[in-house]
Structures are given as C-alpha cells and as structure tokens.
Amino acid sequence: MKGDFMSSTPVIDLNKLVVSVNNLMDIADKELLSAPKGFIRLESSKGYPRFYYYKNRSDTKGQYLSADNIGFITSICQRDYLIKVSKRMRELINKIRKGIHVDLYLEMDNIYFSFNPGRRSLITPIIPDINTFIKDWYDKNPGSQNSYTIDKGICTKKGELVRSKSEKIIADRLLDFEIPYVYEPKLVINEHLKYPDFIVLNKRTRQTLIWEHFGLTDDDNYSVNNLLKLFMYERAGYWPGKQLIASFETSDDPLDSFIVDKKIEAFLL
C-alpha cells in the first residue's frame, strides 16, 4: 500500500533544479563583486550585541563599531551569507550531476540558520526562510471563507469548526505532522469562487496543494457531484496525485486515519 502512495509523489525536474541552483549561485557571485572586505566579530554585553571589525584574519585588535555603522556591519554579514550560498550551490551542482537527491529550499534554510540570531537578523536571504514563508502563506490564504452555515460543526485540535468527523481527522493529523493547512479558503478556479476542504503546504518543496475529501461515494447523487468536482479541478490544472490530494469514504467504510497519515507522508513530507 505504501508503494502505491509513493508512486503518486511528484517527480522532481532535474533540469529545472540545476537552473535554480545556477541562478542562486549567479545572484550570490554577482553581489559578492561589490562586497566589503574584512571581518566582523559579534559579542554580547548585558544582552546587547557588540560588533568588532577586523581588517584581516591576522588582525588581533578589532575596531568597535557603534550602531551608526549598522549599514557596514549588515553588508559584511550579508557577504558572509552569500559566500556560503555560492560555495554550497557549487557543491549541489556536483551532487545533482552524480544523481544525489537535493532539497534546495532545505539547503538554503540550513545556510541561513547556520548563523547565530544576532547575525541572522542582519541578513536578507535570497529565498525567504521557511518561517517567513509560512507566515506569508497564512496571511495570503485566510481560512473559513465559505459562508455556507455549519449547523453541527466539530471542533479541531486547532480550535476551528469543521463540517464532519472526517474533516476533523484530516485537520488534526495535519496539525500532528506540523503541516501548514487552511480550512475552506477562497480560491478562484476557472473564474469561479470555490472553497476546497483544505489547502496544504509542502514545506520541503513549498508547493501548495488542494486536499478534497469525498464522502458518501457509495451514494449516487454524491458520486455524481464528486466526479463533477474532480473534472473541474482537472480542467483547471489540479491533477489528482500532483496538485490535488483526494481522500474517500463510504457509509460502510469511514475515513481511516492510517490512510490520512500515508497520504501526508507521500505528498507533504
């Protein structure tokens, strides 16, 4: 069963990955051409950062830099970040050519978070770090936008009201796996407003997917509506097993949390 799910996982386009890595390397190298020289040492005094500037590695007497020099301090911290990016991108190109799997966003996050918080606060990452990305993702995708009344709702672990026990299972398992999700967001699909059950974020690929749960698939009326919904998604370019995650149940076979977990593992981890 696990093999069936994994076979639906989107295939990474290696050519696009190489282009992305090369683009990041080019950005870093270009900015490094005008980067300042010297080195910064960061100390902490009574909870406040203190920065010292050294002209070279052999310099033993650093020059204290006040807050008036924050622009210069920032430029050196940014330069150190770009040096790491440029070096790592070259290493990744070699890994990709050898057929070794690469998670580009994870690699970029690792570079950014390798700096201590004091330096990190002065660095502008080429690609937003995952925490910033998730915050922006939630800001752009507010939930519970469907105005259709929830008569007998069920509360999820996150405290939101959903329409069924199955939706609660999905929401709670997403939360347990720390998968960002939004319940019933508002999307424009083929020039029509739609409210899918969930949108979810794959943090590794930063891809947004739709998750629709199709209940009562053994009921003829529901089955027809479910098929029409699937056709709508396909016409809009949301393909099951790629941009669309689908779960199902019948009156005799309710949604199994095990199946939900396997779908999360296959598409979102």
GROMACS .gro file of C-alpha atoms in nm:
model
  269
    1MET     CA    1   0.000   0.000   0.000
    2LYS     CA    2   0.282   0.240   0.082
    3GLY     CA    3   0.431   0.180  -0.261
    4ASP     CA    4   0.104   0.282  -0.428
    5PHE     CA    5   0.103   0.614  -0.246
    6MET     CA    6   0.470   0.684  -0.309
    7SER     CA    7   0.428   0.625  -0.682
    8SER     CA    8   0.198   0.931  -0.688
    9THR     CA    9   0.463   1.162  -0.544
   10PRO     CA   10   0.552   1.435  -0.799
   11VAL     CA   11   0.879   1.372  -0.986
   12ILE     CA   12   1.146   1.642  -0.947
   13ASP     CA   13   1.250   1.810  -1.273
   14LEU     CA   14   1.630   1.787  -1.252
   15ASN     CA   15   1.682   2.036  -1.535
   16LYS     CA   16   1.478   2.299  -1.353
   17LEU     CA   17   1.663   2.219  -1.031
   18VAL     CA   18   2.000   2.274  -1.199
   19VAL     CA   19   1.877   2.604  -1.344
   20SER     CA   20   1.756   2.716  -0.999
   21VAL     CA   21   2.086   2.626  -0.833
   22ASN     CA   22   2.282   2.808  -1.105
   23ASN     CA   23   2.059   3.114  -1.071
   24LEU     CA   24   2.118   3.128  -0.695
   25MET     CA   25   2.491   3.088  -0.748
   26ASP     CA   26   2.492   3.369  -1.006
   27ILE     CA   27   2.299   3.602  -0.773
   28ALA     CA   28   2.545   3.537  -0.489
   29ASP     CA   29   2.852   3.575  -0.709
   30LYS     CA   30   2.726   3.899  -0.862
   31GLU     CA   31   2.654   4.059  -0.524
   32LEU     CA   32   2.993   3.945  -0.391
   33LEU     CA   33   3.170   4.155  -0.656
   34SER     CA   34   3.086   4.471  -0.461
   35ALA     CA   35   3.104   4.321  -0.110
   36PRO     CA   36   3.323   4.492   0.154
   37LYS     CA   37   3.645   4.345   0.289
   38GLY     CA   38   3.728   4.249   0.645
   39PHE     CA   39   3.558   4.050   0.916
   40ILE     CA   40   3.306   4.106   1.195
   41ARG     CA   41   3.317   3.951   1.541
   42LEU     CA   42   3.000   3.959   1.746
   43GLU     CA   43   2.999   3.975   2.126
   44SER     CA   44   2.720   4.018   2.376
   45SER     CA   45   2.724   4.274   2.656
   46LYS     CA   46   2.436   4.286   2.904
   47GLY     CA   47   2.213   4.122   2.646
   48TYR     CA   48   2.305   4.362   2.367
   49PRO     CA   49   2.520   4.276   2.063
   50ARG     CA   50   2.858   4.443   2.020
   51PHE     CA   51   3.034   4.428   1.684
   52TYR     CA   52   3.408   4.449   1.622
   53TYR     CA   53   3.569   4.494   1.281
   54TYR     CA   54   3.894   4.324   1.174
   55LYS     CA   55   4.073   4.414   0.851
   56ASN     CA   56   4.202   4.059   0.801
   57ARG     CA   57   4.237   3.724   0.981
   58SER     CA   58   4.576   3.817   1.126
   59ASP     CA   59   4.441   4.140   1.277
   60THR     CA   60   4.440   4.094   1.658
   61LYS     CA   61   4.294   4.431   1.757
   62GLY     CA   62   3.939   4.479   1.646
   63GLN     CA   63   3.769   4.816   1.600
   64TYR     CA   64   3.444   4.860   1.789
   65LEU     CA   65   3.155   4.955   1.559
   66SER     CA   66   2.867   5.153   1.703
   67ALA     CA   67   2.507   5.146   1.584
   68ASP     CA   68   2.595   5.428   1.344
   69ASN     CA   69   2.783   5.166   1.140
   70ILE     CA   70   2.492   4.924   1.114
   71GLY     CA   71   2.486   4.954   0.734
   72PHE     CA   72   2.850   4.847   0.708
   73ILE     CA   73   2.800   4.569   0.963
   74THR     CA   74   2.499   4.443   0.769
   75SER     CA   75   2.688   4.443   0.441
   76ILE     CA   76   2.963   4.220   0.586
   77CYS     CA   77   2.711   3.980   0.741
   78GLN     CA   78   2.530   3.964   0.407
   79ARG     CA   79   2.861   3.899   0.231
   80ASP     CA   80   2.940   3.606   0.464
   81TYR     CA   81   2.597   3.461   0.388
   82LEU     CA   82   2.649   3.499   0.012
   83ILE     CA   83   2.990   3.329   0.033
   84LYS     CA   84   2.825   3.027   0.194
   85VAL     CA   85   2.549   3.028  -0.068
   86SER     CA   86   2.795   3.042  -0.358
   87LYS     CA   87   3.008   2.761  -0.214
   88ARG     CA   88   2.711   2.539  -0.133
   89MET     CA   89   2.548   2.586  -0.473
   90ARG     CA   90   2.866   2.466  -0.643
   91GLU     CA   91   2.864   2.160  -0.419
   92LEU     CA   92   2.498   2.095  -0.502
   93ILE     CA   93   2.564   2.107  -0.876
   94ASN     CA   94   2.815   1.825  -0.834
   95LYS     CA   95   2.570   1.626  -0.620
   96ILE     CA   96   2.293   1.663  -0.878
   97ARG     CA   97   2.526   1.553  -1.160
   98LYS     CA   98   2.604   1.239  -0.956
   99GLY     CA   99   2.232   1.167  -0.917
  100ILE     CA  100   2.223   1.253  -0.546
  101HIS     CA  101   1.891   1.390  -0.420
  102VAL     CA  102   1.891   1.760  -0.327
  103ASP     CA  103   1.631   1.959  -0.129
  104LEU     CA  104   1.710   2.311  -0.246
  105TYR     CA  105   1.486   2.501  -0.005
  106LEU     CA  106   1.617   2.298   0.288
  107GLU     CA  107   1.974   2.369   0.179
  108MET     CA  108   1.904   2.743   0.165
  109ASP     CA  109   1.739   2.734   0.508
  110ASN     CA  110   2.035   2.545   0.652
  111ILE     CA  111   2.269   2.818   0.530
  112TYR     CA  112   2.055   3.095   0.677
  113PHE     CA  113   2.005   2.925   1.014
  114SER     CA  114   2.375   2.838   1.040
  115PHE     CA  115   2.430   3.199   1.152
  116ASN     CA  116   2.359   3.298   1.512
  117PRO     CA  117   2.045   3.507   1.575
  118GLY     CA  118   2.245   3.832   1.600
  119ARG     CA  119   2.396   3.793   1.254
  120ARG     CA  120   2.081   3.636   1.114
  121SER     CA  121   1.881   3.947   1.199
  122LEU     CA  122   2.108   4.145   0.963
  123ILE     CA  123   2.093   3.901   0.672
  124THR     CA  124   1.841   3.918   0.390
  125PRO     CA  125   1.818   3.565   0.250
  126ILE     CA  126   1.795   3.527  -0.129
  127ILE     CA  127   1.496   3.298  -0.073
  128PRO     CA  128   1.272   3.375   0.228
  129ASP     CA  129   1.338   3.133   0.516
  130ILE     CA  130   1.069   2.876   0.588
  131ASN     CA  131   0.928   3.057   0.892
  132THR     CA  132   0.880   3.379   0.696
  133PHE     CA  133   0.739   3.184   0.402
  134ILE     CA  134   0.478   3.007   0.619
  135LYS     CA  135   0.370   3.334   0.784
  136ASP     CA  136   0.325   3.499   0.444
  137TRP     CA  137   0.142   3.188   0.318
  138TYR     CA  138  -0.111   3.209   0.602
  139ASP     CA  139  -0.152   3.584   0.550
  140LYS     CA  140  -0.233   3.530   0.183
  141ASN     CA  141  -0.471   3.238   0.248
  142PRO     CA  142  -0.722   3.311   0.525
  143GLY     CA  143  -0.942   3.019   0.622
  144SER     CA  144  -1.311   2.952   0.690
  145GLN     CA  145  -1.419   3.167   0.395
  146ASN     CA  146  -1.721   2.956   0.297
  147SER     CA  147  -2.031   3.148   0.408
  148TYR     CA  148  -2.248   2.833   0.394
  149THR     CA  149  -2.358   2.778   0.754
  150ILE     CA  150  -2.201   2.498   0.959
  151ASP     CA  151  -2.505   2.370   1.152
  152LYS     CA  152  -2.348   2.093   1.359
  153GLY     CA  153  -1.979   2.155   1.342
  154ILE     CA  154  -1.697   1.968   1.509
  155CYS     CA  155  -1.403   2.145   1.669
  156THR     CA  156  -1.049   2.053   1.563
  157LYS     CA  157  -0.739   2.049   1.782
  158LYS     CA  158  -0.656   2.392   1.642
  159GLY     CA  159  -0.992   2.524   1.758
  160GLU     CA  160  -1.160   2.572   1.421
  161LEU     CA  161  -1.507   2.449   1.331
  162VAL     CA  162  -1.530   2.190   1.051
  163ARG     CA  163  -1.829   2.018   0.896
  164SER     CA  164  -1.761   1.650   0.958
  165LYS     CA  165  -1.570   1.396   1.165
  166SER     CA  166  -1.364   1.310   0.858
  167GLU     CA  167  -1.255   1.672   0.812
  168LYS     CA  168  -1.158   1.680   1.180
  169ILE     CA  169  -0.945   1.368   1.132
  170ILE     CA  170  -0.765   1.528   0.838
  171ALA     CA  171  -0.715   1.861   1.015
  172ASP     CA  172  -0.590   1.700   1.336
  173ARG     CA  173  -0.345   1.471   1.156
  174LEU     CA  174  -0.210   1.764   0.953
  175LEU     CA  175  -0.156   1.951   1.279
  176ASP     CA  176   0.014   1.649   1.438
  177PHE     CA  177   0.253   1.628   1.142
  178GLU     CA  178   0.313   2.006   1.164
  179ILE     CA  179   0.183   2.057   0.810
  180PRO     CA  180   0.056   2.412   0.747
  181TYR     CA  181  -0.305   2.397   0.633
  182VAL     CA  182  -0.604   2.623   0.579
  183TYR     CA  183  -0.964   2.504   0.606
  184GLU     CA  184  -1.209   2.622   0.336
  185PRO     CA  185  -1.004   2.904   0.184
  186LYS     CA  186  -1.142   3.109  -0.104
  187LEU     CA  187  -0.992   3.020  -0.442
  188VAL     CA  188  -1.075   3.141  -0.792
  189ILE     CA  189  -1.086   2.838  -1.021
  190ASN     CA  190  -1.184   2.887  -1.386
  191GLU     CA  191  -1.320   3.232  -1.297
  192HIS     CA  192  -1.547   3.085  -1.027
  193LEU     CA  193  -1.516   3.115  -0.649
  194LYS     CA  194  -1.457   2.778  -0.485
  195TYR     CA  195  -1.396   2.670  -0.127
  196PRO     CA  196  -1.192   2.348  -0.119
  197ASP     CA  197  -1.188   2.149   0.203
  198PHE     CA  198  -0.822   2.231   0.264
  199ILE     CA  199  -0.514   2.377   0.107
  200VAL     CA  200  -0.190   2.238   0.247
  201LEU     CA  201   0.174   2.336   0.219
  202ASN     CA  202   0.462   2.102   0.148
  203LYS     CA  203   0.736   2.276   0.349
  204ARG     CA  204   1.013   2.091   0.169
  205THR     CA  205   0.907   2.194  -0.184
  206ARG     CA  206   0.699   2.498  -0.076
  207GLN     CA  207   0.425   2.372  -0.306
  208THR     CA  208   0.059   2.443  -0.221
  209LEU     CA  209  -0.179   2.153  -0.280
  210ILE     CA  210  -0.555   2.115  -0.251
  211TRP     CA  211  -0.696   1.840  -0.029
  212GLU     CA  212  -1.054   1.738  -0.101
  213HIS     CA  213  -1.238   1.474   0.095
  214PHE     CA  214  -1.508   1.292  -0.098
  215GLY     CA  215  -1.764   1.145   0.140
  216LEU     CA  216  -2.050   0.904   0.075
  217THR     CA  217  -1.901   0.784  -0.251
  218ASP     CA  218  -2.150   0.495  -0.246
  219ASP     CA  219  -2.439   0.742  -0.281
  220ASP     CA  220  -2.529   0.806  -0.646
  221ASN     CA  221  -2.603   1.177  -0.605
  222TYR     CA  222  -2.285   1.237  -0.408
  223SER     CA  223  -2.081   1.034  -0.656
  224VAL     CA  224  -2.200   1.246  -0.947
  225ASN     CA  225  -2.118   1.567  -0.760
  226ASN     CA  226  -1.779   1.429  -0.662
  227LEU     CA  227  -1.696   1.340  -1.023
  228LEU     CA  228  -1.802   1.685  -1.142
  229LYS     CA  229  -1.575   1.840  -0.879
  230LEU     CA  230  -1.283   1.623  -0.994
  231PHE     CA  231  -1.346   1.722  -1.356
  232MET     CA  232  -1.347   2.089  -1.253
  233TYR     CA  233  -1.011   2.054  -1.081
  234GLU     CA  234  -0.858   1.868  -1.376
  235ARG     CA  235  -0.976   2.132  -1.623
  236ALA     CA  236  -0.810   2.395  -1.401
  237GLY     CA  237  -0.480   2.202  -1.394
  238TYR     CA  238  -0.512   2.045  -1.048
  239TRP     CA  239  -0.427   1.681  -1.113
  240PRO     CA  240  -0.502   1.409  -0.856
  241GLY     CA  241  -0.173   1.281  -0.716
  242LYS     CA  242   0.009   1.603  -0.807
  243GLN     CA  243  -0.159   1.932  -0.712
  244LEU     CA  244  -0.465   1.759  -0.566
  245ILE     CA  245  -0.483   1.515  -0.275
  246ALA     CA  246  -0.810   1.320  -0.260
  247SER     CA  247  -0.948   1.106   0.022
  248PHE     CA  248  -1.265   0.898   0.014
  249GLU     CA  249  -1.515   0.714   0.229
  250THR     CA  250  -1.844   0.529   0.204
  251SER     CA  251  -2.123   0.480   0.455
  252ASP     CA  252  -1.977   0.137   0.539
  253ASP     CA  253  -1.609   0.238   0.523
  254PRO     CA  254  -1.543   0.564   0.707
  255LEU     CA  255  -1.219   0.754   0.663
  256ASP     CA  256  -0.924   0.575   0.822
  257SER     CA  257  -0.661   0.794   0.992
  258PHE     CA  258  -0.398   0.544   0.874
  259ILE     CA  259  -0.482   0.634   0.514
  260VAL     CA  260  -0.463   1.005   0.601
  261ASP     CA  261  -0.118   0.952   0.753
  262LYS     CA  262   0.004   0.768   0.443
  263LYS     CA  263  -0.117   1.047   0.216
  264ILE     CA  264   0.059   1.304   0.435
  265GLU     CA  265   0.381   1.102   0.421
  266ALA     CA  266   0.355   1.061   0.044
  267PHE     CA  267   0.269   1.416  -0.058
  268LEU     CA  268   0.366   1.653   0.223
  269LEU     CA  269   0.687   1.528   0.390
   0.00000   0.00000   0.00000
